[in-house]
Amino acid sequence: MKYIVYIDRLFLLQAVQTLALLLLTGTLLNWRAPSVAASALRLVLGSGAEALFFCAVFLLPGLGSLAARLLLAAGSLAGLLLIFRIRSPGLLLRAALIYCGAGFLLAGAVYALPRPLQASTSAVSAFMLIAASAAALFWKRERKRREQTVVTAELLEGNVRIVTEALIDSGNTLYD
C-alpha cells in the first residue's frame, strides 16, 4: 500500500507540536532568555530546526524503526541542549523528563477533543499550541503570585538577630 505524504504539512505539524512542547518545557524549567522577543525567536527557530530534522529522518530510505527512533531522540536531546543552553547533565535529564512529560500531557489532553476534531491534524496542532500557551501563562502567573507572598523578615530580640523568609498572610484578622 502506498501513502502520499505532504512534507510541508508534516513539517508544519511537527513544528507546531514541538513549539508547544518547548514552550511547556521552558516554562517548567523557569528558563529566561535576555528578552521576550529573544525567547520567542529561540523557541520558534528551535522548533523549526527540530521539525526539519524530523522530516530529514522521515525521508531517509531504508532506515529501520529502532534506528529512526534513536536518531529522533538524539535530535530532541541536542535541540534541548541548544535551545535552553543546558550545561549540566542534571539539568539535561530534568529538561528531557519535562519534555517527555509535556508530550504525554498534551497527547492525553487531545482526547478531550470531540472525535471529528481528533481526526484533523490541524485542529490537534492548534489545540496543543493553545493548551500549552494557556498552561504556560497559568504557571507563570501562579509562580509570580507565590513569589509576591514570600518576603524577607528580620526578627530582633535583644542582641539576637535572625533573617529569614516569611509568608505574607492575612491571619484572618488575628491580632497580637
mmCIF file of C-alpha atoms in Angstrom:
data_model
loop_
_atom_site.group_PDB
_atom_site.id
_atom_site.type_symbol
_atom_site.label_atom_id
_atom_site.label_comp_id
_atom_site.label_asym_id
_atom_site.label_seq_id
_atom_site.Cartn_x
_atom_site.Cartn_y
_atom_site.Cartn_z
ATOM 1 C CA MET A 1 0.000 0.000 0.000
ATOM 2 C CA LYS A 2 1.328 3.425 -0.910
ATOM 3 C CA TYR A 3 0.794 6.577 1.061
ATOM 4 C CA ILE A 4 1.122 10.161 -0.054
ATOM 5 C CA VAL A 5 2.911 12.303 2.497
ATOM 6 C CA TYR A 6 2.914 16.053 2.055
ATOM 7 C CA ILE A 7 6.230 17.084 3.530
ATOM 8 C CA ASP A 8 5.177 20.705 4.024
ATOM 9 C CA ARG A 9 2.208 19.643 6.156
ATOM 10 C CA LEU A 10 4.360 17.160 8.050
ATOM 11 C CA PHE A 11 6.915 19.905 8.730
ATOM 12 C CA LEU A 12 4.258 22.380 9.897
ATOM 13 C CA LEU A 13 2.566 19.784 12.094
ATOM 14 C CA GLN A 14 5.865 18.779 13.687
ATOM 15 C CA ALA A 15 6.995 22.400 14.135
ATOM 16 C CA VAL A 16 3.779 23.448 15.907
ATOM 17 C CA GLN A 17 3.740 20.417 18.184
ATOM 18 C CA THR A 18 7.433 20.822 19.024
ATOM 19 C CA LEU A 19 6.851 24.512 19.743
ATOM 20 C CA ALA A 20 4.111 23.549 22.230
ATOM 21 C CA LEU A 21 6.444 21.062 23.931
ATOM 22 C CA LEU A 22 9.333 23.529 24.058
ATOM 23 C CA LEU A 23 7.064 26.242 25.450
ATOM 24 C CA LEU A 24 5.955 23.999 28.312
ATOM 25 C CA THR A 25 9.494 22.719 28.902
ATOM 26 C CA GLY A 26 10.921 26.236 29.061
ATOM 27 C CA THR A 27 8.182 27.376 31.411
ATOM 28 C CA LEU A 28 8.585 24.454 33.802
ATOM 29 C CA LEU A 29 12.383 24.841 33.742
ATOM 30 C CA ASN A 30 11.923 28.523 34.657
ATOM 31 C CA TRP A 31 14.078 29.353 31.633
ATOM 32 C CA ARG A 32 14.559 33.019 30.822
ATOM 33 C CA ALA A 33 16.141 34.468 27.723
ATOM 34 C CA PRO A 34 17.517 38.036 27.723
ATOM 35 C CA SER A 35 14.187 39.296 26.371
ATOM 36 C CA VAL A 36 10.734 38.030 25.481
ATOM 37 C CA ALA A 37 11.476 38.506 21.778
ATOM 38 C CA ALA A 38 14.717 36.527 22.066
ATOM 39 C CA SER A 39 12.895 33.784 23.953
ATOM 40 C CA ALA A 40 10.125 33.541 21.352
ATOM 41 C CA LEU A 41 12.597 33.632 18.468
ATOM 42 C CA ARG A 42 14.739 30.934 20.072
ATOM 43 C CA LEU A 43 11.709 28.675 20.624
ATOM 44 C CA VAL A 44 10.355 29.187 17.088
ATOM 45 C CA LEU A 45 13.730 28.631 15.416
ATOM 46 C CA GLY A 46 14.412 25.627 17.634
ATOM 47 C CA SER A 47 11.075 24.025 16.844
ATOM 48 C CA GLY A 48 11.634 24.672 13.146
ATOM 49 C CA ALA A 49 15.072 23.076 13.284
ATOM 50 C CA GLU A 50 13.713 20.043 15.126
ATOM 51 C CA ALA A 51 10.862 19.717 12.621
ATOM 52 C CA LEU A 52 13.331 19.935 9.739
ATOM 53 C CA PHE A 53 15.452 17.226 11.370
ATOM 54 C CA PHE A 54 12.321 15.077 11.836
ATOM 55 C CA CYS A 55 11.442 15.422 8.140
ATOM 56 C CA ALA A 56 15.014 14.550 7.122
ATOM 57 C CA VAL A 57 14.947 11.393 9.255
ATOM 58 C CA PHE A 58 11.481 10.560 7.919
ATOM 59 C CA LEU A 59 12.777 10.757 4.334
ATOM 60 C CA LEU A 60 15.882 8.624 4.896
ATOM 61 C CA PRO A 61 15.434 5.457 2.816
ATOM 62 C CA GLY A 62 15.905 2.046 4.426
ATOM 63 C CA LEU A 63 16.245 3.329 7.968
ATOM 64 C CA GLY A 64 14.870 0.848 10.490
ATOM 65 C CA SER A 65 12.297 1.790 13.084
ATOM 66 C CA LEU A 66 14.688 1.495 16.027
ATOM 67 C CA ALA A 67 17.422 3.478 14.299
ATOM 68 C CA ALA A 68 14.943 6.209 13.367
ATOM 69 C CA ARG A 69 13.654 6.435 16.938
ATOM 70 C CA LEU A 70 17.156 6.634 18.378
ATOM 71 C CA LEU A 71 18.098 9.298 15.843
ATOM 72 C CA LEU A 72 14.989 11.335 16.665
ATOM 73 C CA ALA A 73 15.633 11.010 20.411
ATOM 74 C CA ALA A 74 19.222 12.194 19.918
ATOM 75 C CA GLY A 75 17.956 15.093 17.823
ATOM 76 C CA SER A 76 15.485 16.095 20.543
ATOM 77 C CA LEU A 77 18.199 15.992 23.203
ATOM 78 C CA ALA A 78 20.501 18.078 21.015
ATOM 79 C CA GLY A 79 17.640 20.534 20.481
ATOM 80 C CA LEU A 80 17.094 20.852 24.233
ATOM 81 C CA LEU A 81 20.819 21.423 24.761
ATOM 82 C CA LEU A 82 20.999 24.168 22.149
ATOM 83 C CA ILE A 83 17.679 25.915 22.720
ATOM 84 C CA PHE A 84 17.902 26.140 26.512
ATOM 85 C CA ARG A 85 21.730 26.351 26.637
ATOM 86 C CA ILE A 86 21.944 23.465 29.076
ATOM 87 C CA ARG A 87 25.392 22.966 30.601
ATOM 88 C CA SER A 88 24.898 20.267 33.248
ATOM 89 C CA PRO A 89 23.825 16.617 32.910
ATOM 90 C CA GLY A 90 21.322 17.006 35.758
ATOM 91 C CA LEU A 91 19.567 19.883 34.045
ATOM 92 C CA LEU A 92 19.550 17.957 30.745
ATOM 93 C CA LEU A 93 17.900 14.994 32.460
ATOM 94 C CA ARG A 94 15.338 17.307 34.071
ATOM 95 C CA ALA A 95 14.638 19.032 30.733
ATOM 96 C CA ALA A 96 14.272 15.669 28.947
ATOM 97 C CA LEU A 97 11.837 14.407 31.585
ATOM 98 C CA ILE A 98 9.792 17.600 31.416
ATOM 99 C CA TYR A 99 9.807 17.482 27.591
ATOM 100 C CA CYS A 100 8.559 13.870 27.576
ATOM 101 C CA GLY A 101 6.045 14.570 30.337
ATOM 102 C CA ALA A 102 4.705 17.557 28.410
ATOM 103 C CA GLY A 103 4.320 15.312 25.361
ATOM 104 C CA PHE A 104 2.300 12.771 27.337
ATOM 105 C CA LEU A 105 0.239 15.526 28.951
ATOM 106 C CA LEU A 106 -0.643 17.164 25.638
ATOM 107 C CA ALA A 107 -1.329 13.844 23.923
ATOM 108 C CA GLY A 108 -3.693 12.951 26.741
ATOM 109 C CA ALA A 109 -5.378 16.337 26.500
ATOM 110 C CA VAL A 110 -6.134 15.653 22.831
ATOM 111 C CA TYR A 111 -8.612 13.002 23.978
ATOM 112 C CA ALA A 112 -10.739 15.829 25.417
ATOM 113 C CA LEU A 113 -11.451 16.944 21.863
ATOM 114 C CA PRO A 114 -14.540 15.640 20.068
ATOM 115 C CA ARG A 115 -13.872 12.694 17.729
ATOM 116 C CA PRO A 116 -14.177 14.662 14.441
ATOM 117 C CA LEU A 117 -11.558 17.181 15.623
ATOM 118 C CA GLN A 118 -9.190 14.407 16.704
ATOM 119 C CA ALA A 119 -9.028 13.264 13.078
ATOM 120 C CA SER A 120 -7.857 16.702 11.905
ATOM 121 C CA THR A 121 -4.118 17.165 12.374
ATOM 122 C CA SER A 122 -4.519 20.928 12.023
ATOM 123 C CA ALA A 123 -7.086 21.065 14.826
ATOM 124 C CA VAL A 124 -4.948 18.844 17.047
ATOM 125 C CA SER A 125 -1.878 21.016 16.468
ATOM 126 C CA ALA A 126 -3.792 24.225 17.145
ATOM 127 C CA PHE A 127 -5.305 22.710 20.297
ATOM 128 C CA MET A 128 -1.877 21.593 21.533
ATOM 129 C CA LEU A 129 -0.386 25.050 20.995
ATOM 130 C CA ILE A 130 -3.324 26.794 22.686
ATOM 131 C CA ALA A 131 -3.288 24.346 25.613
ATOM 132 C CA ALA A 132 0.479 24.713 26.058
ATOM 133 C CA SER A 133 0.237 28.510 25.928
ATOM 134 C CA ALA A 134 -2.592 28.558 28.467
ATOM 135 C CA ALA A 135 -0.701 26.204 30.794
ATOM 136 C CA ALA A 136 2.475 28.299 30.487
ATOM 137 C CA LEU A 137 0.597 31.525 31.267
ATOM 138 C CA PHE A 138 -1.144 29.930 34.244
ATOM 139 C CA TRP A 139 2.136 28.513 35.580
ATOM 140 C CA LYS A 140 3.935 31.864 35.275
ATOM 141 C CA ARG A 141 1.058 33.731 36.916
ATOM 142 C CA GLU A 142 0.965 31.290 39.833
ATOM 143 C CA ARG A 143 4.748 31.472 40.277
ATOM 144 C CA LYS A 144 4.600 35.275 40.327
ATOM 145 C CA ARG A 145 1.742 35.219 42.833
ATOM 146 C CA ARG A 146 3.672 32.829 45.108
ATOM 147 C CA GLU A 147 6.814 34.967 44.900
ATOM 148 C CA GLN A 148 4.854 38.050 45.960
ATOM 149 C CA THR A 149 3.663 36.371 49.162
ATOM 150 C CA VAL A 150 7.175 35.485 50.386
ATOM 151 C CA VAL A 151 9.270 38.301 51.873
ATOM 152 C CA THR A 152 12.448 38.618 53.898
ATOM 153 C CA ALA A 153 11.743 39.150 57.589
ATOM 154 C CA GLU A 154 14.140 40.269 60.304
ATOM 155 C CA LEU A 155 13.492 39.131 63.870
ATOM 156 C CA LEU A 156 15.202 41.023 66.696
ATOM 157 C CA GLU A 157 15.246 40.174 70.369
ATOM 158 C CA GLY A 158 17.973 41.776 72.432
ATOM 159 C CA ASN A 159 21.292 41.088 70.690
ATOM 160 C CA VAL A 160 19.905 38.189 68.644
ATOM 161 C CA ARG A 161 19.098 38.949 65.006
ATOM 162 C CA ILE A 162 17.563 36.338 62.683
ATOM 163 C CA VAL A 163 16.889 36.988 58.994
ATOM 164 C CA THR A 164 14.507 34.535 57.332
ATOM 165 C CA GLU A 165 11.848 34.287 54.654
ATOM 166 C CA ALA A 166 8.266 34.801 55.770
ATOM 167 C CA LEU A 167 4.903 34.222 54.179
ATOM 168 C CA ILE A 168 2.565 37.206 53.980
ATOM 169 C CA ASP A 169 -0.759 36.082 55.328
ATOM 170 C CA SER A 170 -3.884 37.972 56.284
ATOM 171 C CA GLY A 171 -4.092 35.988 59.507
ATOM 172 C CA ASN A 172 -7.855 36.062 59.180
ATOM 173 C CA THR A 173 -7.957 39.209 61.338
ATOM 174 C CA LEU A 174 -5.908 37.717 64.167
ATOM 175 C CA TYR A 175 -4.041 40.129 66.385
ATOM 176 C CA ASP A 176 -1.236 40.028 68.944
#
